[in-house]
XYZ file of N, CA and C in Angstrom:
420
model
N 7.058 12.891 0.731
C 7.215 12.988 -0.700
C 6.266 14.040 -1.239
N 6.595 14.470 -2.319
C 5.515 15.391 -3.284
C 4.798 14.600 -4.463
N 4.332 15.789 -4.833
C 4.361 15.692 -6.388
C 4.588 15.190 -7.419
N 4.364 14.405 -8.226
C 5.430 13.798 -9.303
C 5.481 14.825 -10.025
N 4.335 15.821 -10.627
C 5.138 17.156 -11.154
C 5.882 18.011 -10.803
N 6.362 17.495 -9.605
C 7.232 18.542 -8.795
C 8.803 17.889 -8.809
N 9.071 16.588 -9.110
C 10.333 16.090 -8.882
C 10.936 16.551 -10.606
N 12.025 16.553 -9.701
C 13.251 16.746 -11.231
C 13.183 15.194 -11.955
N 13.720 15.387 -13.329
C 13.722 14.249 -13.765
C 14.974 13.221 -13.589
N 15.840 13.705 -12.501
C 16.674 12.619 -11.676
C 15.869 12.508 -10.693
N 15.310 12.965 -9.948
C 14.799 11.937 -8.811
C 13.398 10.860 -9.617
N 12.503 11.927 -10.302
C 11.913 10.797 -11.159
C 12.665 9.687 -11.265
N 13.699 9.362 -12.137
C 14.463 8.303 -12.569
C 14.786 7.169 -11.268
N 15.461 8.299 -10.142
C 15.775 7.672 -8.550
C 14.101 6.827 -8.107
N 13.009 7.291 -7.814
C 11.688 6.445 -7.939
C 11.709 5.539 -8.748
N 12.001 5.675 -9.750
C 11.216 4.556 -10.730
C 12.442 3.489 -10.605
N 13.811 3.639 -10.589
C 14.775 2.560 -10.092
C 14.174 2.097 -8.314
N 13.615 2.693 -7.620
C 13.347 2.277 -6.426
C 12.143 0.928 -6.288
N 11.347 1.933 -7.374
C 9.884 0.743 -7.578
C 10.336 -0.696 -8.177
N 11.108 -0.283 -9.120
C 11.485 -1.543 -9.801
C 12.740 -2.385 -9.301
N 13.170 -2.384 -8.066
C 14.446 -2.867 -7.894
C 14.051 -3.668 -6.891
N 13.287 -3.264 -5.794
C 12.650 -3.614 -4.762
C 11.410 -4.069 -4.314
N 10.826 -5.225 -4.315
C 9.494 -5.839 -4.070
C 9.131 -5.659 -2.818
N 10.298 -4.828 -1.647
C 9.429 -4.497 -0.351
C 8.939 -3.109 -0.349
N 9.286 -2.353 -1.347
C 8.565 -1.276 -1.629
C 7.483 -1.230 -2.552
N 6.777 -2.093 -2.632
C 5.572 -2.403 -3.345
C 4.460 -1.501 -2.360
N 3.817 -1.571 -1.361
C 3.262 -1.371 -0.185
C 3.138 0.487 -0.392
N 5.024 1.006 -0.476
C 4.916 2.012 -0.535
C 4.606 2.858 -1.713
N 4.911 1.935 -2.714
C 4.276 2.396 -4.227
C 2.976 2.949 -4.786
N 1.931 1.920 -4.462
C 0.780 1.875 -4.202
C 0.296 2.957 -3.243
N 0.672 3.513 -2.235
C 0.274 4.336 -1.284
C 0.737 5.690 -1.979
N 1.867 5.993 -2.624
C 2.275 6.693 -3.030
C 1.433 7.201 -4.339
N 0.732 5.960 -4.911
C 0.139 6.647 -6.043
C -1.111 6.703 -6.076
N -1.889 6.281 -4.931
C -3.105 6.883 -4.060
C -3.135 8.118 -3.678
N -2.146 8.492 -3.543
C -1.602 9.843 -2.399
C -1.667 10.851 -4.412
N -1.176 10.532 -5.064
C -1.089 11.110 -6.490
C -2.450 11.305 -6.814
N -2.818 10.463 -7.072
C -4.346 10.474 -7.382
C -5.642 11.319 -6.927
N -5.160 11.337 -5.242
C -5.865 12.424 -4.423
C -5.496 13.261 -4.755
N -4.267 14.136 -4.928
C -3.789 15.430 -5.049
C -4.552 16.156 -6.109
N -4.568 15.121 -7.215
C -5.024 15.145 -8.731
C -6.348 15.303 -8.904
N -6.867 14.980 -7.644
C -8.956 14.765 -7.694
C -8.687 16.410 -6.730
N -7.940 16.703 -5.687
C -8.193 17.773 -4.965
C -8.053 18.951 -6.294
N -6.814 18.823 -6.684
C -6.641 20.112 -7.341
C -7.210 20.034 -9.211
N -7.686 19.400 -9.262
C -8.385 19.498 -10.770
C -9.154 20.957 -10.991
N -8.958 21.371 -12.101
C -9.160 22.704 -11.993
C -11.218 22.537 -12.390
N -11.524 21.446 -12.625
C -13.046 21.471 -12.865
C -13.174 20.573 -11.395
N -14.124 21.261 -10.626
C -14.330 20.374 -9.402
C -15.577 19.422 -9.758
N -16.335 19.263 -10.930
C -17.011 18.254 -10.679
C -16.045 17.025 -11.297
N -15.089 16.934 -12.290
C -14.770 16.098 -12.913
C -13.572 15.807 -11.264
N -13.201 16.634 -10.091
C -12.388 16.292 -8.901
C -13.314 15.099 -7.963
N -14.733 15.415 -8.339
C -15.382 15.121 -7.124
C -15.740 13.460 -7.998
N -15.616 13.537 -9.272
C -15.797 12.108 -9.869
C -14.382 11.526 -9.343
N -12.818 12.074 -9.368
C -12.025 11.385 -9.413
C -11.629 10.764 -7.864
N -12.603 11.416 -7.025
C -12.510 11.129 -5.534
C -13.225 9.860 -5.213
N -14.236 10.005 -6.014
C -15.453 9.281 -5.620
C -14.670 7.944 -5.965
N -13.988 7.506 -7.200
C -13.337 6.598 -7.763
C -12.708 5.855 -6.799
N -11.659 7.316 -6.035
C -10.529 6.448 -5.417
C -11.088 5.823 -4.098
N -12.298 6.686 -3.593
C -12.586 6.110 -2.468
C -13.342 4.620 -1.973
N -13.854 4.289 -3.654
C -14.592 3.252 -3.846
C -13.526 2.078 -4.022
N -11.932 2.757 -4.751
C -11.379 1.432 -4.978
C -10.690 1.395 -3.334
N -10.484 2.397 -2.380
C -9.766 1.882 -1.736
C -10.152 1.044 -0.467
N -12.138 1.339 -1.044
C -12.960 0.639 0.186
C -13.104 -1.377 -0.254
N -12.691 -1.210 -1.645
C -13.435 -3.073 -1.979
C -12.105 -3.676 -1.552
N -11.096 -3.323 -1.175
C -10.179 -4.372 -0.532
C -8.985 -4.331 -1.240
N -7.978 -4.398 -0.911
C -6.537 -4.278 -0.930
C -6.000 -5.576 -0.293
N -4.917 -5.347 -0.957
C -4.151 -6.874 -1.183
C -3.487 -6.740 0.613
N -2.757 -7.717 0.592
C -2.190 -7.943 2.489
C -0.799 -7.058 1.986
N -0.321 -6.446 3.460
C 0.219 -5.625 3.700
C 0.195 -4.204 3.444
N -0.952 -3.657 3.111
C -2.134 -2.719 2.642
C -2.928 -2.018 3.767
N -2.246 -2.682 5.019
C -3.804 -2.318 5.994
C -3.889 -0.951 6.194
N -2.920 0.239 6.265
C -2.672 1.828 6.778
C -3.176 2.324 5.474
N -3.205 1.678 4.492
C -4.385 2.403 3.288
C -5.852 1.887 3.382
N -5.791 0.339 3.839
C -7.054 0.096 3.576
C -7.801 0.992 5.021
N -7.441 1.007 5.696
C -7.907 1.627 7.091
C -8.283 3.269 6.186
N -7.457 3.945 5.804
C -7.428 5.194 5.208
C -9.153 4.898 4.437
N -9.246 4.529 3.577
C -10.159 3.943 2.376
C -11.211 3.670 3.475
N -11.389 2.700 4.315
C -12.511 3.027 5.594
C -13.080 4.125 5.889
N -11.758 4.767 6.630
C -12.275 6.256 7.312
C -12.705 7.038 6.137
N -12.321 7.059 4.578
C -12.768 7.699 3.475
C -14.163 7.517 3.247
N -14.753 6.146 3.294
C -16.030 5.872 3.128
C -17.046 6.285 4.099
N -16.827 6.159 5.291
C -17.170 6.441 6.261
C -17.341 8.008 6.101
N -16.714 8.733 5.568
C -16.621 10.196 5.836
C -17.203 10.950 4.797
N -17.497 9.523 3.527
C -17.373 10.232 1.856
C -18.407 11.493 1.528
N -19.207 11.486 2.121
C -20.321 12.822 2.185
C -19.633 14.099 2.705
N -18.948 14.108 3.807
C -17.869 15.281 3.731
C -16.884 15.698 2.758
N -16.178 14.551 2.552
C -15.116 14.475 1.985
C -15.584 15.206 0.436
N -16.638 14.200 -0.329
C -17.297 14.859 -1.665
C -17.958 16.160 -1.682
N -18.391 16.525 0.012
C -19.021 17.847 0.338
C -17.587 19.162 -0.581
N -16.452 18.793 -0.215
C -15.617 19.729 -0.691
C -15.722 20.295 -1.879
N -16.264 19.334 -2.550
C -16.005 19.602 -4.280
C -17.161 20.640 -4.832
N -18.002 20.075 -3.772
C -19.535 21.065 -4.339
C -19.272 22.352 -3.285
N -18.794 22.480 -2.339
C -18.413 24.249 -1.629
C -17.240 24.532 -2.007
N -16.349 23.445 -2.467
C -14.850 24.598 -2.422
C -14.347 24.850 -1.481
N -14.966 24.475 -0.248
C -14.076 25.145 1.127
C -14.013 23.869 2.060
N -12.938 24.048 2.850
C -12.229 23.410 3.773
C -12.090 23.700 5.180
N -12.637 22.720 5.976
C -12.448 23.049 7.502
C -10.901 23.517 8.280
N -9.826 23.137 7.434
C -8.533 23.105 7.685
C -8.201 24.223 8.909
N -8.515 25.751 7.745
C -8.176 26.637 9.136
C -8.765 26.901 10.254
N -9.891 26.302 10.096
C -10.630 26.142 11.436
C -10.236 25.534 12.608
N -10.044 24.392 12.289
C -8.916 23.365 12.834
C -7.225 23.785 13.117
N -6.863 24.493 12.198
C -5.537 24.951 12.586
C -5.399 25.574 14.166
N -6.926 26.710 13.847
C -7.211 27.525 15.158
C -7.269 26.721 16.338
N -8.355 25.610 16.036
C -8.547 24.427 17.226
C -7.286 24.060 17.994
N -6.636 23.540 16.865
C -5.225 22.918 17.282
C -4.238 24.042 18.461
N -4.201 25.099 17.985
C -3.579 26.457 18.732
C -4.188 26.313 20.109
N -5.121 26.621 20.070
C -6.079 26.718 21.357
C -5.824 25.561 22.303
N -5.921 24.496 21.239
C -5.294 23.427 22.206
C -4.242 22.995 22.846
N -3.564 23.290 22.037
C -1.823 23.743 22.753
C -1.530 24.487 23.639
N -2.688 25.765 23.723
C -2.177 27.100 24.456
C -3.382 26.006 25.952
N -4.010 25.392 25.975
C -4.367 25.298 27.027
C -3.773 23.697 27.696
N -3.254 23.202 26.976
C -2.108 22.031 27.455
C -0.954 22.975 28.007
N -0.568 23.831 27.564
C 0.541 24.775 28.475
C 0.061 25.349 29.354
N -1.084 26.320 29.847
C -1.635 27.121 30.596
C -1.905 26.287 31.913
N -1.526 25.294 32.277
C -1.906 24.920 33.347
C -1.948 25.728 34.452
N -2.536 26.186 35.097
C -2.658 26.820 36.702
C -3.018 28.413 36.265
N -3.496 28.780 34.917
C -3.867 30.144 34.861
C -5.467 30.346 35.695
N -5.725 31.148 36.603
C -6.342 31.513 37.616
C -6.964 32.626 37.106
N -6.891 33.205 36.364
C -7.262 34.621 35.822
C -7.982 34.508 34.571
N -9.343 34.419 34.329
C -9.874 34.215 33.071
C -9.862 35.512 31.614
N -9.934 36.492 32.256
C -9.506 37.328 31.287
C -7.653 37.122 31.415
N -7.038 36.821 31.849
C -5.485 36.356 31.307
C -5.699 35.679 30.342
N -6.579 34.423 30.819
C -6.340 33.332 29.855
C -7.253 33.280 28.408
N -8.148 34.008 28.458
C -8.546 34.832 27.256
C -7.760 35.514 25.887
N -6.993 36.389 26.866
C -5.932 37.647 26.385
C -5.048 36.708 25.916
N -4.561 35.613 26.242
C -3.303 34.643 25.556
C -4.146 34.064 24.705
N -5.167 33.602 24.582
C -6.178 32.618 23.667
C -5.910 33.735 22.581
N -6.518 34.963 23.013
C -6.331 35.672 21.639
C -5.032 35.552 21.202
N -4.269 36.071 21.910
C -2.917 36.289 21.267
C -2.355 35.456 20.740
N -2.928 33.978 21.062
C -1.704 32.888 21.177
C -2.805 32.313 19.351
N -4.095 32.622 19.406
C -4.429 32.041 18.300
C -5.018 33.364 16.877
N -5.184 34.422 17.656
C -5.504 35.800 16.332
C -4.442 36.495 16.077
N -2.948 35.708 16.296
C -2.089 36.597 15.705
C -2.127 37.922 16.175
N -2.514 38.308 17.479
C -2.014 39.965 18.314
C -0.548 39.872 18.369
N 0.080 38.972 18.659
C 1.680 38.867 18.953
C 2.338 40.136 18.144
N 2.082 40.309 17.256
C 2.710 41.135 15.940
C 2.156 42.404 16.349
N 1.412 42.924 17.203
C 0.596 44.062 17.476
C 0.947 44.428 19.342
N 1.632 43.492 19.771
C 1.869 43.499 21.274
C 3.242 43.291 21.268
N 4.147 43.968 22.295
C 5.624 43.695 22.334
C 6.045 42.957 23.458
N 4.516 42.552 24.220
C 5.494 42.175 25.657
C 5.719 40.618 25.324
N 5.026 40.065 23.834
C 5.237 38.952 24.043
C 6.546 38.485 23.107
């Protein structure tokens, strides 16, 4: 799902008949408007009034949630647990993400590479496979 500023105002309408029709989508409601709330604390255009609206959610999602809640309340754990990073964002502005994107690459390219024998080979693909040479090399 997205956005709620992002849905047309028929699917708006399609949600809000979903929430209200159905009591086994309660679970997903709630998660859904946690998930709103974050978006709303990430992208606030004043990051201290983001880093108050984080701090909020992470506090309500640590004092306990009702049963059938546990994949948020677990979320709300690892949030607390992490909240000094997590609030770290608001005061730098920056994000480990593409760092990690890179990680992730690297990690892939060496779950495939099994049996490369040649360390400058397997270098030369590390680059390629994670600095974007591909676009600069034709053999690949």
């Amino acid at each position: 799902m997205t956005r709620r500023n992002y849905l047309t105002t028929r699917q708006n309408r399609w949600l809000d008949l979903l929430w209200a029709t159905d009591d086994d989508y309660v679970a997903l409601e709630v998660t859904w408007l946690f998930y709103q709330d974050m978006i709303a604390a990430y992208g606030h255009p004043k990051k201290s009034e983001g880093k108050k609206l984080m701090d909020r959610i992470i506090n309500t999602l640590r004092k306990g949630l009702p049963k059938g809640l546990e994949e948020l309340a677990q979320l709300g754990r690892t949030l607390w647990r992490r909240r000094e990073d997590v609030l770290a964002y608001f005061d730098i502005g920056a994000s480990n993400g593409p760092v990690e994107a890179i990680n992730g690459r690297l990690e892939h390219l060496r779950g495939i590479a099994l049996g490369f024998r040649n360390l400058n080979h397997y270098i030369l693909r590390s680059l390629i496979h994670s600095g974007q040479l591909q676009g600069k090399i034709n053999a690949l």
